Short mmCIF file of C-alpha atoms in Angstrom, two decimals:
data_model
loop_
_atom_site.label_atom_id
_atom_site.label_comp_id
_atom_site.label_asym_id
_atom_site.label_seq_id
_atom_site.Cartn_x
_atom_site.Cartn_y
_atom_site.Cartn_z
CA MET A 165 54.24 70.67 87.75
CA THR A 166 53.06 73.30 85.48
CA GLU A 167 54.79 75.31 82.32
CA ALA A 168 55.97 78.54 84.69
CA LYS A 169 56.80 76.04 87.44
CA LYS A 170 58.95 74.56 85.23
CA SER A 171 60.55 77.58 83.59
CA GLU A 172 61.18 79.18 86.82
CA ALA A 173 63.02 76.20 88.43
CA THR A 174 64.93 75.81 84.77
CA THR A 175 66.08 79.91 85.33
CA SER A 176 66.74 79.51 89.01
CA THR A 177 69.29 76.34 89.10
CA PRO A 178 71.98 76.60 86.44
CA LYS A 179 72.75 74.29 84.08
CA ARG A 180 75.34 72.27 85.25
CA THR A 181 78.74 72.47 82.15
CA SER A 182 81.00 69.57 81.87
CA LEU A 183 84.95 69.97 82.44
CA THR A 184 85.80 69.47 79.24
CA GLU A 185 83.60 72.30 77.48
CA LEU A 186 84.62 74.90 80.08
CA ALA A 187 88.66 73.75 79.61
CA ARG A 188 87.90 74.37 75.24
CA LEU A 189 86.20 77.43 76.34
CA PHE A 190 88.66 79.05 78.06
CA LEU A 191 91.72 77.71 76.69
CA LYS A 192 90.20 78.84 73.44
CA LEU A 193 89.75 82.48 75.45
CA GLY A 194 93.37 82.22 76.96
CA THR A 195 94.95 81.55 73.66
CA ILE A 196 92.91 84.33 71.83
CA ALA A 197 92.21 87.28 74.55
CA PHE A 198 93.77 90.29 73.02
CA GLY A 199 93.13 93.75 74.84
CA GLY A 200 93.01 93.66 78.76
CA PRO A 201 89.94 93.11 80.85
CA ALA A 202 87.66 94.97 79.18
CA ALA A 203 88.19 93.03 75.84
CA HIS A 204 88.58 89.70 77.90
CA ILE A 205 84.90 90.27 79.76
CA ALA A 206 83.47 91.06 76.37
CA MET A 207 84.37 88.12 74.98
CA MET A 208 83.16 86.17 77.88
CA GLU A 209 79.56 87.61 77.52
CA ASP A 210 79.51 87.15 74.15
CA GLU A 211 80.48 83.17 74.64
CA VAL A 212 78.56 82.50 78.20
CA VAL A 213 75.54 84.38 77.63
CA ARG A 214 74.84 84.89 73.89
CA ARG A 215 76.11 81.71 72.09
CA ARG A 216 76.05 79.38 75.25
CA ARG A 217 73.38 80.76 77.51
CA TRP A 218 74.86 79.47 80.39
CA LEU A 219 74.48 82.49 82.63
CA THR A 220 71.30 85.51 81.80
CA ARG A 221 72.61 88.79 81.50
CA GLU A 222 71.59 90.03 85.11
CA GLU A 223 73.78 87.13 86.33
CA PHE A 224 76.65 87.57 83.87
CA VAL A 225 76.72 91.61 85.76
CA ASP A 226 76.20 90.47 88.99
CA LEU A 227 79.57 88.25 88.89
CA LEU A 228 81.13 91.41 87.01
CA GLY A 229 80.29 93.77 90.06
CA ALA A 230 81.97 90.49 92.27
CA THR A 231 85.11 91.18 90.63
CA ASN A 232 85.14 94.50 91.06
CA LEU A 233 85.12 94.57 95.24
CA ILE A 234 87.88 92.16 95.48
CA PRO A 235 91.22 92.50 94.85
CA GLY A 236 93.45 90.84 91.69
CA PRO A 237 92.46 90.32 88.00
CA ASN A 238 89.12 91.39 87.00
CA SER A 239 89.25 89.01 83.66
CA THR A 240 90.56 85.64 85.26
CA GLU A 241 88.59 86.41 88.37
CA MET A 242 85.00 86.60 85.83
CA ALA A 243 86.33 82.80 83.92
CA ILE A 244 87.09 81.73 87.68
CA HIS A 245 83.27 82.61 88.57
CA ILE A 246 81.84 81.74 85.30
CA GLY A 247 83.59 77.85 86.10
CA HIS A 248 82.35 77.96 89.32
CA ARG A 249 78.79 78.92 89.03
CA GLN A 250 78.53 76.17 86.03
CA ALA A 251 80.98 72.71 87.34
CA GLY A 252 81.31 73.80 91.08
CA TRP A 253 84.59 73.38 93.07
CA PRO A 254 86.38 71.24 89.47
CA GLY A 255 85.07 73.87 87.60
CA LEU A 256 86.59 77.04 89.22
CA VAL A 257 90.46 75.42 89.58
CA ILE A 258 89.64 74.31 85.55
CA ALA A 259 88.06 77.24 83.90
CA GLY A 260 90.60 79.60 85.76
CA SER A 261 93.94 77.48 85.32
CA CYS A 262 92.85 77.22 81.17
CA PHE A 263 92.40 80.61 81.13
CA ILE A 264 95.95 81.99 82.43
CA LEU A 265 97.40 78.90 80.56
CA PRO A 266 97.74 79.75 76.98
CA ALA A 267 99.33 83.24 78.14
CA ALA A 268 101.74 81.78 80.80
CA LEU A 269 103.28 79.03 78.44
CA ILE A 270 103.40 82.34 75.60
CA VAL A 271 104.91 84.36 77.91
CA THR A 272 107.89 81.92 78.73
CA ALA A 273 108.34 81.46 75.49
CA PHE A 274 108.64 85.19 74.47
CA ALA A 275 111.04 85.30 78.75
CA TRP A 276 113.33 82.38 77.37
CA SER A 277 113.66 83.97 74.09
CA TYR A 278 114.47 87.63 75.82
CA VAL A 279 116.98 86.29 78.47
CA ARG A 280 118.81 83.81 74.98
CA TYR A 281 118.43 86.54 72.13
CA GLY A 282 117.29 90.02 74.76
CA SER A 283 120.70 91.52 72.90
CA LEU A 284 119.89 90.88 69.90
CA PRO A 285 119.51 93.86 66.76
CA GLN A 286 116.28 91.86 65.87
CA VAL A 287 114.65 91.88 69.50
CA SER A 288 116.21 94.99 70.30
CA GLY A 289 114.77 96.69 67.05
CA ILE A 290 110.96 95.11 68.44
CA LEU A 291 111.63 96.36 71.67
CA TYR A 292 112.62 99.69 70.53
CA GLY A 293 109.03 100.01 68.48
CA VAL A 294 106.98 98.30 70.80
CA LYS A 295 108.19 100.29 73.80
CA PRO A 296 106.55 103.97 72.94
CA VAL A 297 103.07 102.18 71.86
CA ILE A 298 102.47 100.85 75.25
CA ILE A 299 102.81 104.14 76.39
CA ALA A 300 99.94 105.42 73.64
CA VAL A 301 98.70 102.33 75.45
CA VAL A 302 98.51 103.32 78.67
CA LEU A 303 97.77 106.44 77.96
CA GLN A 304 94.46 105.65 76.43
CA ALA A 305 93.49 103.28 78.99
CA LEU A 306 94.31 106.01 81.82
CA TRP A 307 92.02 108.31 79.74
CA ARG A 308 88.89 105.68 79.41
CA LEU A 309 89.38 104.81 83.01
CA GLY A 310 89.46 108.11 83.67
CA ARG A 311 86.53 109.49 83.00
CA SER A 312 84.56 106.38 84.61
CA ALA A 313 86.89 106.74 87.81
CA ILE A 314 86.33 110.18 88.64
CA LYS A 315 83.11 110.70 89.27
CA THR A 316 83.48 113.91 91.50
CA PRO A 317 85.54 116.57 92.59
CA TRP A 318 86.06 115.37 95.56
CA LEU A 319 87.56 112.03 94.09
CA ALA A 320 89.83 113.92 92.01
CA ILE A 321 91.11 115.62 94.77
CA ILE A 322 91.97 112.28 96.20
CA ALA A 323 93.80 110.97 92.74
CA LEU A 324 95.51 114.20 92.69
CA VAL A 325 97.35 113.32 96.73
CA VAL A 326 97.88 109.87 95.44
CA ALA A 327 99.70 110.79 92.64
CA VAL A 328 101.62 113.57 94.49
CA LEU A 329 102.22 111.50 97.49
CA ASN A 330 103.47 108.33 95.66
CA PHE A 331 105.65 110.62 93.57
CA PHE A 332 107.44 111.32 96.31
CA GLY A 333 108.18 107.90 97.62
CA VAL A 334 104.79 106.91 99.79
CA ASN A 335 103.58 102.85 99.14
CA GLU A 336 101.29 102.58 97.04
CA LEU A 337 99.45 99.96 99.35
CA LEU A 338 99.11 102.35 101.69
CA LEU A 339 97.98 104.98 99.16
CA LEU A 340 95.17 102.65 97.77
CA LEU A 341 94.25 101.22 100.59
CA ALA A 342 93.87 105.10 102.49
CA ALA A 343 91.90 106.32 99.13
CA GLY A 344 89.33 103.37 99.98
CA MET A 345 88.53 104.29 103.77
CA VAL A 346 88.91 107.73 103.14
CA VAL A 347 85.82 107.73 100.66
CA GLY A 348 84.21 104.37 101.88
CA PHE A 349 84.05 105.83 105.46
CA GLY A 350 82.14 108.48 104.37
CA LYS A 351 78.83 106.82 105.12
CA LYS A 352 77.41 106.07 108.32
CA PHE A 353 76.92 102.12 107.75
CA ILE A 354 79.12 99.69 107.66
CA GLU A 355 77.81 96.84 105.92
CA ARG A 356 79.04 93.61 107.13
CA ILE A 357 80.63 92.56 103.74
CA LYS A 358 82.73 95.00 102.90
CA GLU A 359 84.01 94.44 106.56
CA ALA A 360 84.93 90.39 105.40
CA THR A 361 86.24 91.79 101.78
CA HIS A 362 89.09 94.29 104.11
CA ASN A 363 89.71 91.42 106.71
CA LEU A 364 90.43 89.15 103.99
CA SER A 365 92.89 91.94 101.87
CA ALA A 366 94.59 92.76 105.51
CA PHE A 367 95.01 88.85 106.16
CA PHE A 368 96.53 88.76 103.11
CA SER A 369 98.86 91.55 102.43
CA ALA A 370 100.03 91.57 106.39
CA ILE A 371 101.67 87.67 106.40
CA PRO A 372 103.52 88.79 103.08
CA LEU A 373 104.91 91.94 103.99
CA ALA A 374 105.90 91.37 107.52
CA VAL A 375 108.07 88.02 106.09
CA VAL A 376 109.50 89.88 103.06
CA GLY A 377 109.86 93.12 104.68
CA GLN A 378 112.12 91.49 107.59
CA THR A 379 114.13 88.62 104.75
CA ALA A 380 115.05 91.70 102.31
CA THR A 381 115.92 94.02 105.18
CA SER A 382 118.97 92.45 106.12
CA SER A 383 120.46 92.35 102.20
CA ASP A 384 118.30 95.23 100.37
CA LEU A 385 121.58 95.81 99.45
CA THR A 386 122.43 95.80 96.11
CA ASN A 387 123.08 94.06 93.20
CA GLY A 388 120.09 91.59 93.56
CA ALA A 389 121.42 89.85 97.18
CA ALA A 390 118.38 89.31 98.34
CA PHE A 391 117.23 87.50 95.40
CA GLY A 392 115.19 84.15 96.62
CA LEU A 393 112.37 82.13 95.22
CA TRP A 394 111.03 81.59 97.87
CA HIS A 395 110.78 85.89 98.48
CA LEU A 396 109.54 86.16 94.85
CA PHE A 397 106.61 83.83 95.81
CA LEU A 398 105.58 85.79 98.89
CA PHE A 399 106.02 89.39 96.89
CA PHE A 400 103.82 88.15 93.68
CA LEU A 401 101.36 86.34 96.88
CA LYS A 402 101.19 90.06 98.05
CA VAL A 403 100.73 91.99 94.67
CA GLY A 404 98.01 89.55 93.81
CA ALA A 405 95.62 89.42 96.90
CA VAL A 406 95.72 93.49 97.54
CA LEU A 407 96.21 95.05 93.66
CA TYR A 408 92.54 96.21 92.78
CA GLY A 409 92.01 98.43 90.09
CA SER A 410 94.00 97.70 86.44
CA GLY A 411 96.11 95.30 85.79
CA TYR A 412 98.37 98.54 84.95
CA VAL A 413 98.83 99.50 88.57
CA LEU A 414 100.65 95.97 88.80
CA LEU A 415 103.59 98.29 87.37
CA ALA A 416 104.25 100.52 90.19
CA PHE A 417 104.27 98.38 92.57
CA ILE A 418 106.62 95.69 90.77
CA ARG A 419 108.84 98.85 90.03
CA ALA A 420 108.31 100.15 93.76
CA ASP A 421 109.86 96.81 95.09
CA LEU A 422 111.94 95.13 92.49
CA VAL A 423 113.09 97.96 90.58
CA GLU A 424 113.81 100.60 93.30
CA ARG A 425 113.93 98.96 96.58
CA TRP A 426 115.47 95.74 95.77
CA ARG A 427 116.59 96.59 92.51
CA TRP A 428 115.88 92.80 91.28
CA LEU A 429 115.05 94.62 87.76
CA SER A 430 116.07 97.37 86.03
CA GLU A 431 113.88 99.88 84.59
CA SER A 432 114.58 98.80 81.26
CA GLN A 433 113.98 94.84 81.80
CA LEU A 434 110.70 95.98 83.63
CA LEU A 435 109.27 98.25 80.52
CA ASP A 436 109.94 95.03 78.52
CA ALA A 437 108.12 92.78 80.37
CA VAL A 438 105.39 95.27 80.12
CA ALA A 439 106.05 94.98 76.15
CA VAL A 440 105.70 91.44 76.49
CA GLY A 441 102.47 90.95 78.22
CA GLN A 442 100.91 93.62 75.61
CA VAL A 443 102.12 91.21 72.64
CA THR A 444 101.03 88.42 74.29
CA PRO A 445 96.71 87.14 74.79
CA GLY A 446 95.36 86.52 78.31
CA PRO A 447 95.55 87.95 81.92
CA VAL A 448 98.26 91.25 82.33
CA PHE A 449 99.49 89.42 85.29
CA THR A 450 101.08 87.14 83.10
CA THR A 451 103.44 90.08 83.11
CA ALA A 452 104.50 88.23 86.33
CA THR A 453 105.82 85.19 84.17
CA PHE A 454 108.02 86.88 82.37
CA ILE A 455 109.34 88.46 85.32
CA GLY A 456 110.44 84.74 87.08
CA TYR A 457 111.66 83.53 84.05
CA VAL A 458 114.33 87.00 84.10
CA LEU A 459 114.83 86.56 87.79
CA GLY A 460 115.22 82.82 88.61
CA GLY A 461 114.18 80.74 84.94
CA GLY A 462 111.48 78.23 84.36
CA MET A 463 110.44 77.84 88.69
CA GLY A 464 110.64 81.45 88.79
CA ALA A 465 108.65 81.68 85.97
CA LEU A 466 106.13 79.30 87.74
CA ILE A 467 106.29 80.43 91.22
CA ALA A 468 105.51 84.34 89.96
CA THR A 469 102.37 82.57 88.13
CA VAL A 470 101.38 80.86 91.01
CA GLY A 471 102.22 83.19 93.61
CA ILE A 472 100.37 86.01 91.80
CA PHE A 473 97.14 83.93 90.74
CA LEU A 474 96.54 81.92 93.68
CA PRO A 475 94.64 84.78 95.93
CA ALA A 476 91.98 84.76 92.93
CA PHE A 477 91.31 81.67 93.05
CA PHE A 478 90.63 82.71 97.28
CA PHE A 479 88.69 85.29 97.04
CA VAL A 480 86.23 83.93 94.09
CA ALA A 481 85.60 80.90 95.82
CA VAL A 482 85.11 82.89 99.22
CA SER A 483 83.01 85.85 97.40
CA GLY A 484 80.81 83.76 94.84
CA PRO A 485 78.07 83.10 97.40
CA LEU A 486 77.62 86.61 98.65
CA VAL A 487 77.91 88.10 95.22
CA PRO A 488 73.85 89.53 95.44
CA ARG A 489 75.03 91.21 99.12
CA LEU A 490 78.38 93.27 97.82
CA ARG A 491 76.11 94.01 94.57
CA GLN A 492 73.63 96.13 97.07
CA SER A 493 76.38 97.68 99.52
CA LYS A 494 77.01 101.46 99.56
CA ILE A 495 79.82 101.41 101.80
CA ALA A 496 81.82 99.18 99.32
CA SER A 497 80.94 100.95 96.45
CA ALA A 498 82.28 103.94 97.90
CA PHE A 499 85.19 101.96 98.91
CA LEU A 500 85.46 101.07 95.83
CA ASP A 501 84.96 104.03 94.53
CA GLY A 502 88.17 105.51 96.52
CA VAL A 503 90.32 102.85 95.37
CA ASN A 504 89.54 103.16 91.63
CA ALA A 505 90.44 107.07 91.85
CA ALA A 506 93.92 105.82 93.80
CA SER A 507 94.72 103.16 90.97
CA LEU A 508 94.36 105.80 88.55
CA ALA A 509 96.45 107.96 90.25
CA LEU A 510 99.06 105.65 90.47
CA MET A 511 98.66 104.38 86.91
CA VAL A 512 98.99 107.94 86.14
CA VAL A 513 102.36 108.50 87.88
CA VAL A 514 103.85 105.14 86.87
CA THR A 515 103.47 105.74 83.15
CA TYR A 516 105.69 109.36 84.05
CA GLN A 517 108.45 106.69 84.82
CA LEU A 518 108.13 104.54 82.27
CA GLY A 519 108.08 107.12 79.67
CA GLY A 520 111.42 108.04 80.29
CA ALA A 521 112.86 104.91 79.12
CA ALA A 522 110.03 104.75 76.56
CA LEU A 523 110.41 107.63 74.56
CA VAL A 524 114.63 107.70 73.64
CA ASP A 525 114.74 110.05 70.72
CA ILE A 526 112.21 112.00 67.84
CA PRO A 527 111.16 108.84 66.02
CA THR A 528 109.87 106.67 69.39
CA LEU A 529 108.11 110.34 70.91
CA ALA A 530 106.75 110.54 67.57
CA LEU A 531 105.54 106.99 67.14
CA ALA A 532 104.07 107.17 70.63
CA ILE A 533 102.11 110.63 69.15
CA LEU A 534 101.06 108.77 66.46
CA SER A 535 100.31 105.87 68.03
CA ALA A 536 97.68 107.48 70.61
CA GLY A 537 96.10 108.98 68.40
CA LEU A 538 95.48 106.35 66.56
CA LEU A 539 93.99 104.67 70.07
CA LEU A 540 92.09 108.21 71.01
CA ARG A 541 90.37 109.21 67.50
CA PHE A 542 89.60 106.41 65.49
CA ARG A 543 90.13 103.23 68.20
CA VAL A 544 92.45 101.02 67.03
CA ASN A 545 92.47 97.73 67.94
CA SER A 546 95.95 97.76 70.68
CA ALA A 547 97.00 94.51 69.17
CA TRP A 548 97.50 95.82 65.41
CA LEU A 549 99.72 98.76 67.43
CA VAL A 550 101.54 97.07 68.77
CA LEU A 551 102.25 94.86 65.47
CA GLY A 552 102.72 98.04 64.13
CA GLY A 553 105.02 99.05 66.34
CA THR A 554 106.71 95.78 65.90
CA ILE A 555 107.56 96.42 62.31
CA ILE A 556 108.61 99.74 62.25
CA GLY A 557 110.87 99.42 65.25
CA TRP A 558 112.51 96.59 63.16
CA LEU A 559 113.06 98.66 60.92
CA LEU A 560 114.23 101.99 62.00
CA TYR A 561 116.17 100.12 64.47
CA GLY A 562 118.40 98.88 61.57
CA ARG A 563 118.96 102.20 60.33
CA LEU A 564 119.44 103.61 63.17
CA GLY A 565 121.86 101.09 64.94
#
């Protein structure tokens, strides 16, 4: 065999990685990965492309493209994809689980403290300062994502219509799917991969929606009488299976069902869950872990975490072999454009609604404006802002309280 052929064989056949090495890497990333999906993916690229050379840059971009065309948390799905590429099915499970586990444990510890000490001035002061910063972080994400999501006047119109309809109570899932289809069906040809992705998403979403809808209808009444661990699992399974876009869109789903429809959570508890998700590293979807613990203790945290992340493992396992076709599909790209525009609109609506619970006086309003200015003008790391909000909130709350 010539040197050229040896080189070709080496690049076409990925080098296998031990499960121990995979676990070590993703446990580390899950522990230190602050800053949201974009930061997580950048850290993964640095580790697996630059340092370890497990993947070429082109292969990494292909996997990233695949995560953008399937529902679920993008950075977690990237971890699962890399694990599958490097160590097969065991690697898929190990990489994804190890990336999720540190954040889930940290969030559970925060939830335990919140449930037990949440009414204490110290904790209230921390949340008093963190909540305005969270609003600023979400606004900064909206600004950044908007420049890439709203590519044409047509997509801007789609986003505006979705925002108005959602503000008046139209279901978030219907709006996401409708926006995707309106833009996607503008293409003349529908490729098989789009149909497969759509059918998988519809399959996962239909069953939980039907079951949860039937079980909750009779007890949608007040005081959280409908709460149950099975219903909690089905809700987060549905969310994990159909959620496109940024992790912040998760807030729209949670607020619509758990706060408005079923009244399992208060507006303030939802914002507290978001705050904890920002304070801690790892996937934003571990907000579900916090909510699960608040509603159902340790078992609730476990069930919510498994429910929201389980679809990501399934979708990656199914879509992994189809990555080249996904990247070349024009109709899938158009569908995603529509979904991204709708996702941005949902984020705008939920940010407006949550702002009312966070900006309660002049100090919190000033803190939000200052944080937004630092993020947009100087690109300060959001983790430092959250830490600063924690300290300022603790100091201010003691004086104001």
